Amino acid sequence: MDEIQHKFVDVGDLKLHIAEIGTGPNVVVFLHGFPEIWYSWRHQMIAVAGAGFRAIAFDYRGYGLSDSPPEPEKTTFTHLLNDLLAILDALSLSKVFLVGKDFGARPAYLFSILHPERVLGVITLGVPHVPPGPSRYHKILPEGFYILRWQKPGRAEADFGRFDAKTVVRNVYILFSKSEVPIADENQEIMDLVEPGTPLPSWFSEEDLAAYGALYEKSGFQTALQVPYRSFGEDFNLPDPVVKVPALLIMGGKDYVFKFPGIEDLTKGEKAKELVPNLEVTFIPEGTHFVQEQFPEQVNQLILDFLAKHT
């Protein structure tokens, strides 16, 4: 961890925080999810750097050490895509591998569609390629479904605001480590789904939690609630929703995301091959949604095998 270097890249009027390690000619850019941050990729960054690659992970705008946009409520996935392109240009990176976790899968896949000449391959964890379109969650899942709750301006802010940032991250890590979708009762908030004394997952230390807590204490959750949760319906005017670059999807067998409508077909069914023709899918049977932190050695090897195959 001490060898990971930190710097800031100017993207328009914002300074975005970048962590990097390694000096190889081939570059791997990591895209985090929620409630994650660059630190979520600590195990993978060290592993790929040790194998001769240059590893880069950045905090999205409004996350962690990166500057917050002046109007967080207007942030979109398009901003994230433009930020990624600006970072590659600023660092003179012509072509990279993208690794995305959770909602980081969306910019990874979309960037490969919009800028295929800049992408050697895509690896995603926990979320397959879901073509953009209107959200259907409100038609299928109950009102207490966590995404529906967090999409309502003010609802999550009030819920999270009862706790410090470290406790919010603790609760979300505990919830997202289960195999059931977080759904609150009508008169219950999402944070209340976790009993105060519930222990952290065995693979997530108090030291890890402190690192996350400090980063979210700095940034808050305003931009994080906007992207992803309040931006899922964004229209990207894609000419074609098919991902043509080589791709690997790593899923934990106990990931709660499997309970989302349509996800089985997008990971195991014909739809997956239609949308991502060059897709490999690997399951880690005991893995949860945070499989890269839970089983880092297995995930690292899968990533390294894919990189070796497509370098």
Short mmCIF file of C-alpha atoms in Angstrom, two decimals:
data_model
loop_
_atom_site.label_atom_id
_atom_site.label_comp_id
_atom_site.label_asym_id
_atom_site.label_seq_id
_atom_site.Cartn_x
_atom_site.Cartn_y
_atom_site.Cartn_z
CA MET A 1 0.00 0.00 0.00
CA ASP A 2 2.90 2.36 0.74
CA GLU A 3 4.00 2.11 -2.89
CA ILE A 4 0.69 3.44 -4.23
CA GLN A 5 1.20 7.04 -5.31
CA HIS A 6 -1.40 9.78 -5.26
CA LYS A 7 -1.89 12.84 -7.44
CA PHE A 8 -4.57 15.05 -8.93
CA VAL A 9 -5.54 15.56 -12.57
CA ASP A 10 -7.31 18.68 -13.78
CA VAL A 11 -10.57 17.86 -15.54
CA GLY A 12 -12.21 21.12 -16.53
CA ASP A 13 -12.63 23.10 -13.33
CA LEU A 14 -12.29 20.03 -11.09
CA LYS A 15 -9.28 18.23 -9.66
CA LEU A 16 -9.80 14.47 -9.63
CA HIS A 17 -7.83 12.24 -7.28
CA ILE A 18 -5.84 9.41 -8.83
CA ALA A 19 -4.05 6.53 -7.12
CA GLU A 20 -1.51 4.57 -9.15
CA ILE A 21 1.18 1.93 -8.90
CA GLY A 22 3.37 0.20 -11.46
CA THR A 23 5.21 1.36 -14.55
CA GLY A 24 4.37 -1.18 -17.24
CA PRO A 25 3.46 -0.19 -20.80
CA ASN A 26 0.00 -1.74 -20.48
CA VAL A 27 -2.44 0.10 -18.24
CA VAL A 28 -5.42 -1.04 -16.18
CA VAL A 29 -7.91 1.61 -15.04
CA PHE A 30 -10.21 0.68 -12.15
CA LEU A 31 -13.71 2.15 -11.74
CA HIS A 32 -15.27 1.84 -8.29
CA GLY A 33 -18.87 1.33 -7.20
CA PHE A 34 -20.83 2.46 -4.11
CA PRO A 35 -20.06 2.76 -1.23
CA GLU A 36 -16.60 2.23 -2.62
CA ILE A 37 -13.68 4.45 -3.58
CA TRP A 38 -10.19 4.02 -5.12
CA TYR A 39 -9.24 2.07 -1.96
CA SER A 40 -11.64 -0.72 -2.95
CA TRP A 41 -9.08 -1.80 -5.57
CA ARG A 42 -6.06 -1.95 -3.24
CA HIS A 43 -5.59 -5.73 -3.63
CA GLN A 44 -6.02 -5.70 -7.40
CA MET A 45 -3.78 -2.66 -8.00
CA ILE A 46 -0.87 -4.25 -6.17
CA ALA A 47 -1.37 -7.57 -7.99
CA VAL A 48 -1.49 -6.15 -11.53
CA ALA A 49 1.47 -3.85 -10.82
CA GLY A 50 3.41 -6.89 -9.61
CA ALA A 51 2.63 -8.59 -12.92
CA GLY A 52 4.12 -5.71 -14.91
CA PHE A 53 1.08 -3.49 -15.52
CA ARG A 54 0.43 0.11 -14.55
CA ALA A 55 -2.63 0.29 -12.28
CA ILE A 56 -4.71 3.46 -11.96
CA ALA A 57 -7.81 4.02 -9.82
CA PHE A 58 -9.55 7.35 -9.42
CA ASP A 59 -12.27 8.76 -7.22
CA TYR A 60 -15.19 9.95 -9.33
CA ARG A 61 -16.13 13.61 -9.15
CA GLY A 62 -17.82 14.24 -5.82
CA TYR A 63 -16.33 11.07 -4.29
CA GLY A 64 -13.45 10.77 -1.84
CA LEU A 65 -10.57 13.14 -2.46
CA SER A 66 -11.83 14.37 -5.84
CA ASP A 67 -13.46 17.79 -6.05
CA SER A 68 -17.23 17.94 -5.85
CA PRO A 69 -19.01 19.55 -8.80
CA PRO A 70 -20.65 22.92 -8.05
CA GLU A 71 -24.10 21.39 -8.61
CA PRO A 72 -23.94 17.74 -7.51
CA GLU A 73 -27.64 17.24 -8.25
CA LYS A 74 -26.92 17.78 -11.96
CA THR A 75 -24.13 15.19 -12.20
CA THR A 76 -24.68 12.41 -14.75
CA PHE A 77 -23.02 9.24 -15.99
CA THR A 78 -21.97 11.28 -19.03
CA HIS A 79 -19.83 13.40 -16.73
CA LEU A 80 -18.09 10.22 -15.52
CA LEU A 81 -17.49 9.08 -19.10
CA ASN A 82 -16.08 12.47 -20.04
CA ASP A 83 -13.90 12.48 -16.91
CA LEU A 84 -12.50 9.08 -17.83
CA LEU A 85 -11.65 10.26 -21.34
CA ALA A 86 -10.05 13.42 -19.96
CA ILE A 87 -7.91 11.40 -17.54
CA LEU A 88 -6.69 9.08 -20.30
CA ASP A 89 -5.80 12.11 -22.42
CA ALA A 90 -4.11 13.94 -19.54
CA LEU A 91 -1.96 10.88 -18.78
CA SER A 92 -1.31 10.20 -22.51
CA LEU A 93 -2.86 6.74 -22.33
CA SER A 94 -3.90 5.67 -25.81
CA LYS A 95 -5.48 2.32 -24.95
CA VAL A 96 -6.29 0.69 -21.59
CA PHE A 97 -8.05 -2.17 -19.89
CA LEU A 98 -11.09 -1.09 -17.83
CA VAL A 99 -12.15 -2.87 -14.64
CA GLY A 100 -15.50 -1.79 -13.17
CA LYS A 101 -17.27 -2.89 -10.01
CA ASP A 102 -20.95 -2.45 -9.16
CA PHE A 103 -22.24 0.64 -10.98
CA GLY A 104 -18.67 1.18 -12.26
CA ALA A 105 -19.61 -1.52 -14.77
CA ARG A 106 -21.81 0.99 -16.59
CA PRO A 107 -19.11 3.53 -17.49
CA ALA A 108 -16.73 0.66 -18.28
CA TYR A 109 -19.09 -0.90 -20.82
CA LEU A 110 -20.38 2.41 -22.19
CA PHE A 111 -16.87 3.80 -22.65
CA SER A 112 -15.92 0.69 -24.64
CA ILE A 113 -18.95 1.25 -26.90
CA LEU A 114 -18.36 4.97 -27.37
CA HIS A 115 -14.55 4.81 -27.58
CA PRO A 116 -13.62 1.27 -28.68
CA GLU A 117 -10.28 2.49 -30.04
CA ARG A 118 -9.23 3.35 -26.46
CA VAL A 119 -10.15 0.01 -24.83
CA LEU A 120 -8.23 -3.29 -24.90
CA GLY A 121 -10.82 -5.14 -22.84
CA VAL A 122 -13.39 -4.79 -20.05
CA ILE A 123 -13.69 -6.68 -16.78
CA THR A 124 -16.68 -6.12 -14.52
CA LEU A 125 -17.53 -7.46 -11.09
CA GLY A 126 -21.01 -7.80 -9.60
CA VAL A 127 -22.94 -6.23 -12.50
CA PRO A 128 -23.29 -7.38 -16.12
CA HIS A 129 -23.84 -5.15 -19.14
CA VAL A 130 -27.34 -3.72 -18.70
CA PRO A 131 -28.34 -1.67 -21.76
CA PRO A 132 -29.40 1.86 -20.79
CA GLY A 133 -33.11 2.54 -20.72
CA PRO A 134 -35.98 3.63 -18.51
CA SER A 135 -35.88 2.11 -15.04
CA ARG A 136 -38.47 -0.60 -14.41
CA TYR A 137 -37.78 -1.11 -10.72
CA HIS A 138 -40.83 0.87 -9.60
CA LYS A 139 -43.06 -1.51 -11.59
CA ILE A 140 -41.55 -4.72 -10.23
CA LEU A 141 -40.12 -4.12 -6.76
CA PRO A 142 -41.75 -2.75 -3.59
CA GLU A 143 -41.51 0.86 -2.49
CA GLY A 144 -38.98 -0.04 0.20
CA PHE A 145 -36.41 -1.32 -2.34
CA TYR A 146 -33.21 0.54 -1.50
CA ILE A 147 -32.66 1.99 -5.00
CA LEU A 148 -36.20 3.39 -5.10
CA ARG A 149 -35.68 4.93 -1.66
CA TRP A 150 -32.33 6.46 -2.62
CA GLN A 151 -33.76 7.87 -5.84
CA LYS A 152 -36.11 10.15 -3.89
CA PRO A 153 -34.42 13.52 -3.26
CA GLY A 154 -34.11 14.10 0.46
CA ARG A 155 -35.09 10.60 1.63
CA ALA A 156 -31.59 9.08 1.74
CA GLU A 157 -30.07 12.37 2.86
CA ALA A 158 -32.31 12.34 5.92
CA ASP A 159 -31.65 8.65 6.54
CA PHE A 160 -27.86 8.93 6.19
CA GLY A 161 -27.79 12.25 8.04
CA ARG A 162 -28.59 10.54 11.35
CA PHE A 163 -25.15 8.92 11.33
CA ASP A 164 -21.53 9.76 10.60
CA ALA A 165 -20.07 8.72 7.24
CA LYS A 166 -18.23 5.75 8.72
CA THR A 167 -21.46 4.27 10.10
CA VAL A 168 -23.25 4.73 6.78
CA VAL A 169 -20.47 2.87 4.96
CA ARG A 170 -20.48 0.16 7.65
CA ASN A 171 -24.23 -0.37 7.27
CA VAL A 172 -24.15 -0.48 3.47
CA TYR A 173 -21.23 -2.93 3.46
CA ILE A 174 -23.14 -5.22 5.82
CA LEU A 175 -26.36 -4.96 3.76
CA PHE A 176 -24.66 -5.46 0.39
CA SER A 177 -22.68 -8.46 1.70
CA LYS A 178 -25.88 -10.46 2.09
CA SER A 179 -27.61 -12.50 -0.58
CA GLU A 180 -30.97 -10.78 -0.12
CA VAL A 181 -31.96 -7.49 -1.74
CA PRO A 182 -32.23 -4.69 0.87
CA ILE A 183 -35.92 -3.78 1.18
CA ALA A 184 -37.30 -1.69 4.05
CA ASP A 185 -40.81 -1.77 5.46
CA GLU A 186 -43.12 1.17 4.79
CA ASN A 187 -42.25 3.02 8.00
CA GLN A 188 -38.61 1.93 8.12
CA GLU A 189 -35.47 3.48 6.63
CA ILE A 190 -32.73 1.54 4.84
CA MET A 191 -30.13 2.29 7.53
CA ASP A 192 -32.48 0.72 10.09
CA LEU A 193 -32.17 -2.66 8.36
CA VAL A 194 -28.82 -3.08 10.16
CA GLU A 195 -28.80 -3.64 13.91
CA PRO A 196 -26.19 -1.39 15.59
CA GLY A 197 -24.14 -4.30 16.95
CA THR A 198 -23.93 -6.26 13.70
CA PRO A 199 -20.28 -7.23 13.04
CA LEU A 200 -18.48 -6.32 9.84
CA PRO A 201 -17.83 -9.09 7.31
CA SER A 202 -14.73 -11.07 8.34
CA TRP A 203 -12.76 -9.87 5.30
CA PHE A 204 -13.43 -6.17 5.98
CA SER A 205 -11.39 -4.74 8.85
CA GLU A 206 -11.98 -1.78 11.12
CA GLU A 207 -8.90 -0.26 9.47
CA ASP A 208 -10.56 -0.63 6.07
CA LEU A 209 -13.75 0.94 7.41
CA ALA A 210 -11.78 3.86 8.84
CA ALA A 211 -10.21 4.49 5.42
CA TYR A 212 -13.62 4.54 3.73
CA GLY A 213 -15.15 6.61 6.49
CA ALA A 214 -12.49 9.31 6.23
CA LEU A 215 -12.90 9.56 2.44
CA TYR A 216 -16.70 9.80 2.58
CA GLU A 217 -16.49 12.21 5.51
CA LYS A 218 -14.60 14.48 3.15
CA SER A 219 -16.93 14.13 0.15
CA GLY A 220 -20.30 13.40 1.71
CA PHE A 221 -22.92 11.40 -0.17
CA GLN A 222 -24.65 14.04 -2.30
CA THR A 223 -22.93 13.21 -5.60
CA ALA A 224 -22.93 9.49 -4.77
CA LEU A 225 -26.71 9.49 -4.50
CA GLN A 226 -27.02 11.37 -7.79
CA VAL A 227 -24.69 9.01 -9.67
CA PRO A 228 -25.62 6.23 -9.77
CA TYR A 229 -29.05 6.11 -8.15
CA ARG A 230 -30.74 9.19 -9.59
CA SER A 231 -29.17 8.84 -13.03
CA PHE A 232 -30.13 5.32 -14.08
CA GLY A 233 -32.63 6.55 -16.70
CA GLU A 234 -30.04 8.62 -18.58
CA ASP A 235 -30.19 8.40 -22.40
CA PHE A 236 -26.79 8.03 -24.07
CA ASN A 237 -27.98 7.95 -27.70
CA LEU A 238 -25.91 4.85 -28.34
CA PRO A 239 -25.61 3.85 -32.00
CA ASP A 240 -25.41 0.21 -30.89
CA PRO A 241 -25.70 -1.27 -27.37
CA VAL A 242 -23.34 -4.17 -28.17
CA VAL A 243 -19.96 -4.36 -26.40
CA LYS A 244 -17.49 -5.54 -29.04
CA VAL A 245 -14.24 -5.62 -27.04
CA PRO A 246 -13.19 -8.75 -25.09
CA ALA A 247 -14.97 -8.87 -21.74
CA LEU A 248 -14.91 -10.82 -18.49
CA LEU A 249 -17.68 -10.82 -15.89
CA ILE A 250 -16.84 -12.02 -12.37
CA MET A 251 -19.83 -12.71 -10.13
CA GLY A 252 -20.07 -13.93 -6.57
CA GLY A 253 -22.48 -16.84 -6.37
CA LYS A 254 -24.17 -15.24 -3.34
CA ASP A 255 -24.36 -11.72 -4.76
CA TYR A 256 -27.73 -10.11 -3.98
CA VAL A 257 -27.73 -8.58 -7.48
CA PHE A 258 -28.82 -11.98 -8.81
CA LYS A 259 -32.23 -11.27 -7.25
CA PHE A 260 -32.72 -8.22 -9.52
CA PRO A 261 -35.23 -8.83 -12.34
CA GLY A 262 -33.52 -9.85 -15.58
CA ILE A 263 -30.02 -10.19 -14.18
CA GLU A 264 -29.88 -13.99 -14.57
CA ASP A 265 -30.43 -13.67 -18.32
CA LEU A 266 -27.82 -10.90 -18.60
CA THR A 267 -25.22 -13.07 -16.86
CA LYS A 268 -26.05 -16.63 -17.84
CA GLY A 269 -28.58 -16.43 -20.68
CA GLU A 270 -28.69 -15.74 -24.40
CA LYS A 271 -29.07 -12.02 -23.77
CA ALA A 272 -25.58 -11.90 -22.34
CA LYS A 273 -24.01 -13.24 -25.54
CA GLU A 274 -26.15 -10.98 -27.72
CA LEU A 275 -25.02 -7.85 -25.89
CA VAL A 276 -21.41 -8.91 -25.21
CA PRO A 277 -20.38 -11.46 -27.89
CA ASN A 278 -16.82 -11.85 -26.56
CA LEU A 279 -17.90 -12.42 -22.96
CA GLU A 280 -16.42 -14.85 -20.46
CA VAL A 281 -18.36 -15.35 -17.22
CA THR A 282 -16.82 -16.73 -14.02
CA PHE A 283 -18.60 -17.42 -10.75
CA ILE A 284 -16.97 -17.56 -7.32
CA PRO A 285 -19.52 -19.73 -5.47
CA GLU A 286 -19.15 -18.22 -1.98
CA GLY A 287 -18.60 -14.70 -3.24
CA THR A 288 -20.83 -11.78 -2.31
CA HIS A 289 -21.20 -8.38 -3.98
CA PHE A 290 -17.73 -7.35 -2.72
CA VAL A 291 -15.98 -10.35 -4.21
CA GLN A 292 -12.75 -8.44 -5.00
CA GLU A 293 -12.25 -7.66 -1.32
CA GLN A 294 -13.62 -10.96 -0.03
CA PHE A 295 -11.56 -13.25 -2.29
CA PRO A 296 -8.76 -11.01 -3.60
CA GLU A 297 -6.37 -13.80 -4.62
CA GLN A 298 -8.98 -15.57 -6.76
CA VAL A 299 -10.15 -12.33 -8.35
CA ASN A 300 -6.58 -11.17 -8.94
CA GLN A 301 -5.75 -14.40 -10.78
CA LEU A 302 -8.86 -14.15 -12.96
CA ILE A 303 -7.95 -10.55 -13.86
CA LEU A 304 -4.32 -11.43 -14.58
CA ASP A 305 -5.32 -14.38 -16.80
CA PHE A 306 -7.63 -12.12 -18.81
CA LEU A 307 -4.99 -9.39 -19.14
CA ALA A 308 -2.37 -11.91 -20.30
CA LYS A 309 -4.77 -13.30 -22.89
CA HIS A 310 -5.57 -9.92 -24.41
CA THR A 311 -2.28 -8.02 -24.11
#
